[in-house]
Amino acid sequence: MSTAPTPPATPASDLATRVRAAIRDVPDFPKPGILFKDITTVLQDGPLYAEVCRWFADLAKRSGATHLAGIESRGFLFAAPAAAALGLPLALVRKPGKLPYRTRKCSYSLEYGTDCIEMHEDSFPADARVLLADDLLATGGTMSAACSLVRDLGAEVVQVAFVVDLSFLNGRARLPAGVPVEALVRY
Ligand code: AMP
């Protein structure tokens, strides 16, 4: 009896390998001791960038998202093309003072001090199912605050998605329980 053939690598794992190879490590940026994962080198490879945006769009489709939201600023690079490809609405999670209309805010703690993000209060209708996108999960503070903000606006977070998860920082533990989390590349 013949054994089953080894399945080919899934497109997602193949994509992950290529994205991992494309990401540039920049030591000591923005301050000593931080190894910055620079995704501009992914953007420089047009076909690869397009595939990463399709990966976000596929996730949004599979999760039944009705809306996408991107976190300033590198989250915009992936949320916006994915939303446009699906013809779905896009909402922006921004730093304070950038949005012109009435906003809702959420503060969160950093290693030293606090930070704040904002969304327009009319970003979603009440029954919105939202995919939240950012380039990278580190401690999880930013995405956790974004989830709180989306929920505060009455919408449901059905998926959070990242290009990179620095899993040694255990950012997933800070995210709300029960929300599906996907990342293309984990370190
Ligand atoms: P955090 O709130 O700690 O999960 O940080 C996530 C945010 O900070 C994301 O928007 C990232 O763009 C940025 N970030 C944090 N650490 C890094 C890193 N090592 N390389 C690149 N971006 C980072």
mmCIF file of C-alpha atoms and ligand atoms in Angstrom:
data_model
loop_
_atom_site.group_PDB
_atom_site.id
_atom_site.type_symbol
_atom_site.label_atom_id
_atom_site.label_comp_id
_atom_site.label_asym_id
_atom_site.label_seq_id
_atom_site.Cartn_x
_atom_site.Cartn_y
_atom_site.Cartn_z
ATOM 1 C CA MET A 1 0.000 0.000 0.000
ATOM 2 C CA SER A 2 1.433 3.352 -0.957
ATOM 3 C CA THR A 3 1.825 5.998 1.706
ATOM 4 C CA ALA A 4 0.050 9.303 1.313
ATOM 5 C CA PRO A 5 2.213 11.900 -0.437
ATOM 6 C CA THR A 6 3.545 14.717 1.677
ATOM 7 C CA PRO A 7 1.217 17.669 1.192
ATOM 8 C CA PRO A 8 2.790 20.690 -0.431
ATOM 9 C CA ALA A 9 3.571 23.667 1.780
ATOM 10 C CA THR A 10 0.423 25.705 2.283
ATOM 11 C CA PRO A 11 0.460 29.058 0.547
ATOM 12 C CA ALA A 12 0.386 30.743 3.963
ATOM 13 C CA SER A 13 3.530 28.986 5.208
ATOM 14 C CA ASP A 14 5.318 29.659 1.919
ATOM 15 C CA LEU A 15 4.319 33.301 2.195
ATOM 16 C CA ALA A 16 5.498 33.396 5.805
ATOM 17 C CA THR A 17 8.930 32.110 4.769
ATOM 18 C CA ARG A 18 9.278 34.785 2.111
ATOM 19 C CA VAL A 19 8.062 37.562 4.396
ATOM 20 C CA ARG A 20 10.446 36.461 7.139
ATOM 21 C CA ALA A 21 13.311 36.576 4.644
ATOM 22 C CA ALA A 22 12.272 40.053 3.472
ATOM 23 C CA ILE A 23 11.964 41.695 6.913
ATOM 24 C CA ARG A 24 15.014 43.758 7.828
ATOM 25 C CA ASP A 25 16.315 43.788 11.399
ATOM 26 C CA VAL A 26 17.512 47.223 12.512
ATOM 27 C CA PRO A 27 19.342 47.067 15.856
ATOM 28 C CA ASP A 28 19.043 49.856 18.413
ATOM 29 C CA PHE A 29 16.118 51.636 16.741
ATOM 30 C CA PRO A 30 14.367 53.768 17.936
ATOM 31 C CA LYS A 31 16.502 53.387 21.075
ATOM 32 C CA PRO A 32 19.365 51.214 22.293
ATOM 33 C CA GLY A 33 18.380 47.606 22.960
ATOM 34 C CA ILE A 34 15.383 47.486 20.579
ATOM 35 C CA LEU A 35 15.674 45.245 17.519
ATOM 36 C CA PHE A 36 13.319 46.950 15.071
ATOM 37 C CA LYS A 37 11.529 44.697 12.578
ATOM 38 C CA ASP A 38 11.465 46.881 9.473
ATOM 39 C CA ILE A 39 8.669 45.941 7.058
ATOM 40 C CA THR A 40 9.533 48.626 4.472
ATOM 41 C CA THR A 41 11.615 45.925 2.774
ATOM 42 C CA VAL A 42 8.406 43.890 2.338
ATOM 43 C CA LEU A 43 6.736 46.922 0.715
ATOM 44 C CA GLN A 44 9.689 47.233 -1.685
ATOM 45 C CA ASP A 45 8.827 43.802 -3.150
ATOM 46 C CA GLY A 46 5.585 44.596 -4.999
ATOM 47 C CA PRO A 47 4.353 41.017 -5.591
ATOM 48 C CA LEU A 48 5.187 40.047 -1.987
ATOM 49 C CA TYR A 49 3.419 43.121 -0.595
ATOM 50 C CA ALA A 50 0.368 42.277 -2.723
ATOM 51 C CA GLU A 51 0.341 38.721 -1.340
ATOM 52 C CA VAL A 52 0.543 39.960 2.245
ATOM 53 C CA CYS A 53 -2.419 42.271 1.591
ATOM 54 C CA ARG A 54 -4.303 39.310 0.094
ATOM 55 C CA TRP A 55 -3.488 37.304 3.251
ATOM 56 C CA PHE A 56 -5.192 40.023 5.328
ATOM 57 C CA ALA A 57 -8.130 40.086 2.894
ATOM 58 C CA ASP A 58 -8.523 36.290 3.040
ATOM 59 C CA LEU A 59 -8.539 36.403 6.831
ATOM 60 C CA ALA A 60 -11.183 39.122 6.785
ATOM 61 C CA LYS A 61 -13.316 37.024 4.435
ATOM 62 C CA ARG A 62 -12.909 33.846 6.505
ATOM 63 C CA SER A 63 -13.720 35.633 9.765
ATOM 64 C CA GLY A 64 -16.871 37.151 8.311
ATOM 65 C CA ALA A 65 -15.628 40.683 8.928
ATOM 66 C CA THR A 66 -17.897 43.439 7.671
ATOM 67 C CA HIS A 67 -15.325 46.176 8.409
ATOM 68 C CA LEU A 68 -11.549 46.483 8.626
ATOM 69 C CA ALA A 69 -9.649 48.827 10.921
ATOM 70 C CA GLY A 70 -5.960 49.690 10.698
ATOM 71 C CA ILE A 71 -3.731 51.017 13.472
ATOM 72 C CA GLU A 72 -1.611 54.095 12.707
ATOM 73 C CA SER A 73 0.534 54.047 10.837
ATOM 74 C CA ARG A 74 1.896 50.762 9.542
ATOM 75 C CA GLY A 75 -1.413 48.991 10.133
ATOM 76 C CA PHE A 76 -2.900 51.267 7.458
ATOM 77 C CA LEU A 77 -0.529 49.736 4.881
ATOM 78 C CA PHE A 78 -2.241 46.364 5.190
ATOM 79 C CA ALA A 79 -5.789 47.160 6.320
ATOM 80 C CA ALA A 80 -6.461 49.677 3.532
ATOM 81 C CA PRO A 81 -5.516 47.526 0.508
ATOM 82 C CA ALA A 82 -7.316 44.514 2.022
ATOM 83 C CA ALA A 83 -10.499 46.534 2.630
ATOM 84 C CA ALA A 84 -10.375 47.992 -0.887
ATOM 85 C CA ALA A 85 -9.827 44.539 -2.422
ATOM 86 C CA LEU A 86 -12.934 43.239 -0.633
ATOM 87 C CA GLY A 87 -14.983 46.378 -1.117
ATOM 88 C CA LEU A 88 -15.381 46.621 2.671
ATOM 89 C CA PRO A 89 -15.361 49.808 4.760
ATOM 90 C CA LEU A 90 -12.143 50.888 6.478
ATOM 91 C CA ALA A 91 -11.863 52.591 9.871
ATOM 92 C CA LEU A 92 -8.766 54.319 11.230
ATOM 93 C CA VAL A 93 -7.236 53.920 14.679
ATOM 94 C CA ARG A 94 -5.122 57.040 15.108
ATOM 95 C CA LYS A 95 -2.824 58.836 17.509
ATOM 96 C CA PRO A 96 -4.471 61.677 19.456
ATOM 97 C CA GLY A 97 -5.371 64.899 17.684
ATOM 98 C CA LYS A 98 -5.318 63.550 14.123
ATOM 99 C CA LEU A 99 -8.996 62.818 13.510
ATOM 100 C CA PRO A 100 -11.180 65.824 12.668
ATOM 101 C CA TYR A 101 -14.612 64.650 13.854
ATOM 102 C CA ARG A 102 -15.857 63.582 17.320
ATOM 103 C CA THR A 103 -13.683 60.798 18.739
ATOM 104 C CA ARG A 104 -13.584 58.115 21.403
ATOM 105 C CA LYS A 105 -10.209 57.584 23.127
ATOM 106 C CA CYS A 106 -8.450 54.740 24.897
ATOM 107 C CA SER A 107 -5.283 55.122 26.966
ATOM 108 C CA TYR A 108 -2.895 52.292 27.604
ATOM 109 C CA SER A 109 0.300 51.761 29.539
ATOM 110 C CA LEU A 110 3.749 51.569 28.004
ATOM 111 C CA GLU A 111 6.959 50.444 29.683
ATOM 112 C CA TYR A 112 7.343 54.044 30.878
ATOM 113 C CA GLY A 113 4.263 56.255 30.812
ATOM 114 C CA THR A 114 1.056 55.973 28.823
ATOM 115 C CA ASP A 115 -0.126 56.370 25.251
ATOM 116 C CA CYS A 116 -3.523 56.990 23.703
ATOM 117 C CA ILE A 117 -5.381 56.064 20.503
ATOM 118 C CA GLU A 118 -8.577 57.460 19.017
ATOM 119 C CA MET A 119 -11.304 56.540 16.562
ATOM 120 C CA HIS A 120 -14.163 58.515 15.097
ATOM 121 C CA GLU A 121 -17.222 57.735 17.166
ATOM 122 C CA ASP A 122 -19.218 56.909 14.003
ATOM 123 C CA SER A 123 -16.616 54.458 12.653
ATOM 124 C CA PHE A 124 -19.022 51.494 12.735
ATOM 125 C CA PRO A 125 -22.718 50.656 12.688
ATOM 126 C CA ALA A 126 -23.906 48.723 15.767
ATOM 127 C CA ASP A 127 -23.722 45.288 14.111
ATOM 128 C CA ALA A 128 -20.200 45.677 12.661
ATOM 129 C CA ARG A 129 -17.827 42.698 12.751
ATOM 130 C CA VAL A 130 -14.318 44.082 12.675
ATOM 131 C CA LEU A 131 -10.913 42.796 11.639
ATOM 132 C CA LEU A 132 -8.195 44.889 13.319
ATOM 133 C CA ALA A 133 -4.810 44.997 11.571
ATOM 134 C CA ASP A 134 -1.342 46.145 12.572
ATOM 135 C CA ASP A 135 2.139 45.383 11.327
ATOM 136 C CA LEU A 136 3.518 43.962 14.563
ATOM 137 C CA LEU A 137 2.471 42.592 17.950
ATOM 138 C CA ALA A 138 4.997 43.381 20.679
ATOM 139 C CA THR A 139 3.658 43.773 24.242
ATOM 140 C CA GLY A 140 0.054 43.863 22.986
ATOM 141 C CA GLY A 141 -0.745 47.245 24.570
ATOM 142 C CA THR A 142 -1.660 48.959 21.314
ATOM 143 C CA MET A 143 -3.871 46.179 19.962
ATOM 144 C CA SER A 144 -5.510 45.585 23.312
ATOM 145 C CA ALA A 145 -6.460 49.282 23.489
ATOM 146 C CA ALA A 146 -7.721 49.134 19.878
ATOM 147 C CA CYS A 147 -9.937 46.149 20.757
ATOM 148 C CA SER A 148 -11.356 48.072 23.737
ATOM 149 C CA LEU A 149 -12.054 51.071 21.530
ATOM 150 C CA VAL A 150 -13.850 49.026 18.857
ATOM 151 C CA ARG A 151 -15.961 47.349 21.540
ATOM 152 C CA ASP A 152 -16.634 50.691 23.193
ATOM 153 C CA LEU A 153 -18.077 51.822 19.852
ATOM 154 C CA GLY A 154 -20.498 48.898 20.006
ATOM 155 C CA ALA A 155 -18.834 46.692 17.384
ATOM 156 C CA GLU A 156 -17.463 43.145 17.654
ATOM 157 C CA VAL A 157 -13.789 42.289 17.070
ATOM 158 C CA VAL A 158 -13.906 39.041 15.058
ATOM 159 C CA GLN A 159 -10.210 38.879 14.163
ATOM 160 C CA VAL A 160 -6.938 40.603 14.935
ATOM 161 C CA ALA A 161 -4.091 40.177 12.458
ATOM 162 C CA PHE A 162 -0.400 41.085 12.270
ATOM 163 C CA VAL A 163 2.439 40.581 9.847
ATOM 164 C CA VAL A 164 4.782 39.901 12.785
ATOM 165 C CA ASP A 165 4.286 38.516 16.298
ATOM 166 C CA LEU A 166 7.236 38.983 18.673
ATOM 167 C CA SER A 167 5.887 36.008 20.596
ATOM 168 C CA PHE A 168 8.711 36.088 23.192
ATOM 169 C CA LEU A 169 7.034 39.268 24.538
ATOM 170 C CA ASN A 170 3.775 37.319 25.021
ATOM 171 C CA GLY A 171 1.601 40.114 23.633
ATOM 172 C CA ARG A 172 -1.226 37.645 22.972
ATOM 173 C CA ALA A 173 -1.787 37.336 26.722
ATOM 174 C CA ARG A 174 -2.743 41.013 26.855
ATOM 175 C CA LEU A 175 -5.366 40.719 24.096
ATOM 176 C CA PRO A 176 -9.004 40.108 25.015
ATOM 177 C CA ALA A 177 -9.819 36.431 25.618
ATOM 178 C CA GLY A 178 -11.683 34.713 22.811
ATOM 179 C CA VAL A 179 -10.618 37.019 19.986
ATOM 180 C CA PRO A 180 -8.885 35.039 17.209
ATOM 181 C CA VAL A 181 -5.310 36.215 16.583
ATOM 182 C CA GLU A 182 -3.268 35.493 13.450
ATOM 183 C CA ALA A 183 0.271 36.508 12.537
ATOM 184 C CA LEU A 184 2.150 35.601 9.388
ATOM 185 C CA VAL A 185 5.590 35.471 11.012
ATOM 186 C CA ARG A 186 6.457 34.654 14.632
ATOM 187 C CA TYR A 187 9.750 35.240 16.385
HETATM 188 P P1 AMP B 1 2.906 46.958 21.421
HETATM 189 O O1 AMP B 1 1.815 47.916 21.804
HETATM 190 O O2 AMP B 1 3.982 46.838 22.460
HETATM 191 O O3 AMP B 1 2.347 45.601 20.999
HETATM 192 O O4 AMP B 1 3.656 47.585 20.162
HETATM 193 C C1 AMP B 1 3.120 47.456 18.899
HETATM 194 C C2 AMP B 1 3.361 48.673 18.069
HETATM 195 O O5 AMP B 1 4.698 49.180 18.207
HETATM 196 C C3 AMP B 1 3.172 48.335 16.596
HETATM 197 O O6 AMP B 1 2.376 49.348 16.025
HETATM 198 C C4 AMP B 1 4.563 48.281 16.021
HETATM 199 O O7 AMP B 1 4.592 48.953 14.785
HETATM 200 C C5 AMP B 1 5.475 48.972 17.041
HETATM 201 N N1 AMP B 1 6.631 48.131 17.449
HETATM 202 C C6 AMP B 1 6.889 47.706 18.715
HETATM 203 N N2 AMP B 1 8.023 47.006 18.772
HETATM 204 C C7 AMP B 1 8.515 46.968 17.519
HETATM 205 C C8 AMP B 1 9.669 46.356 16.904
HETATM 206 N N3 AMP B 1 10.554 45.635 17.622
HETATM 207 N N4 AMP B 1 9.844 46.488 15.579
HETATM 208 C C9 AMP B 1 8.945 47.208 14.840
HETATM 209 N N5 AMP B 1 7.842 47.806 15.355
HETATM 210 C C10 AMP B 1 7.627 47.692 16.679
#
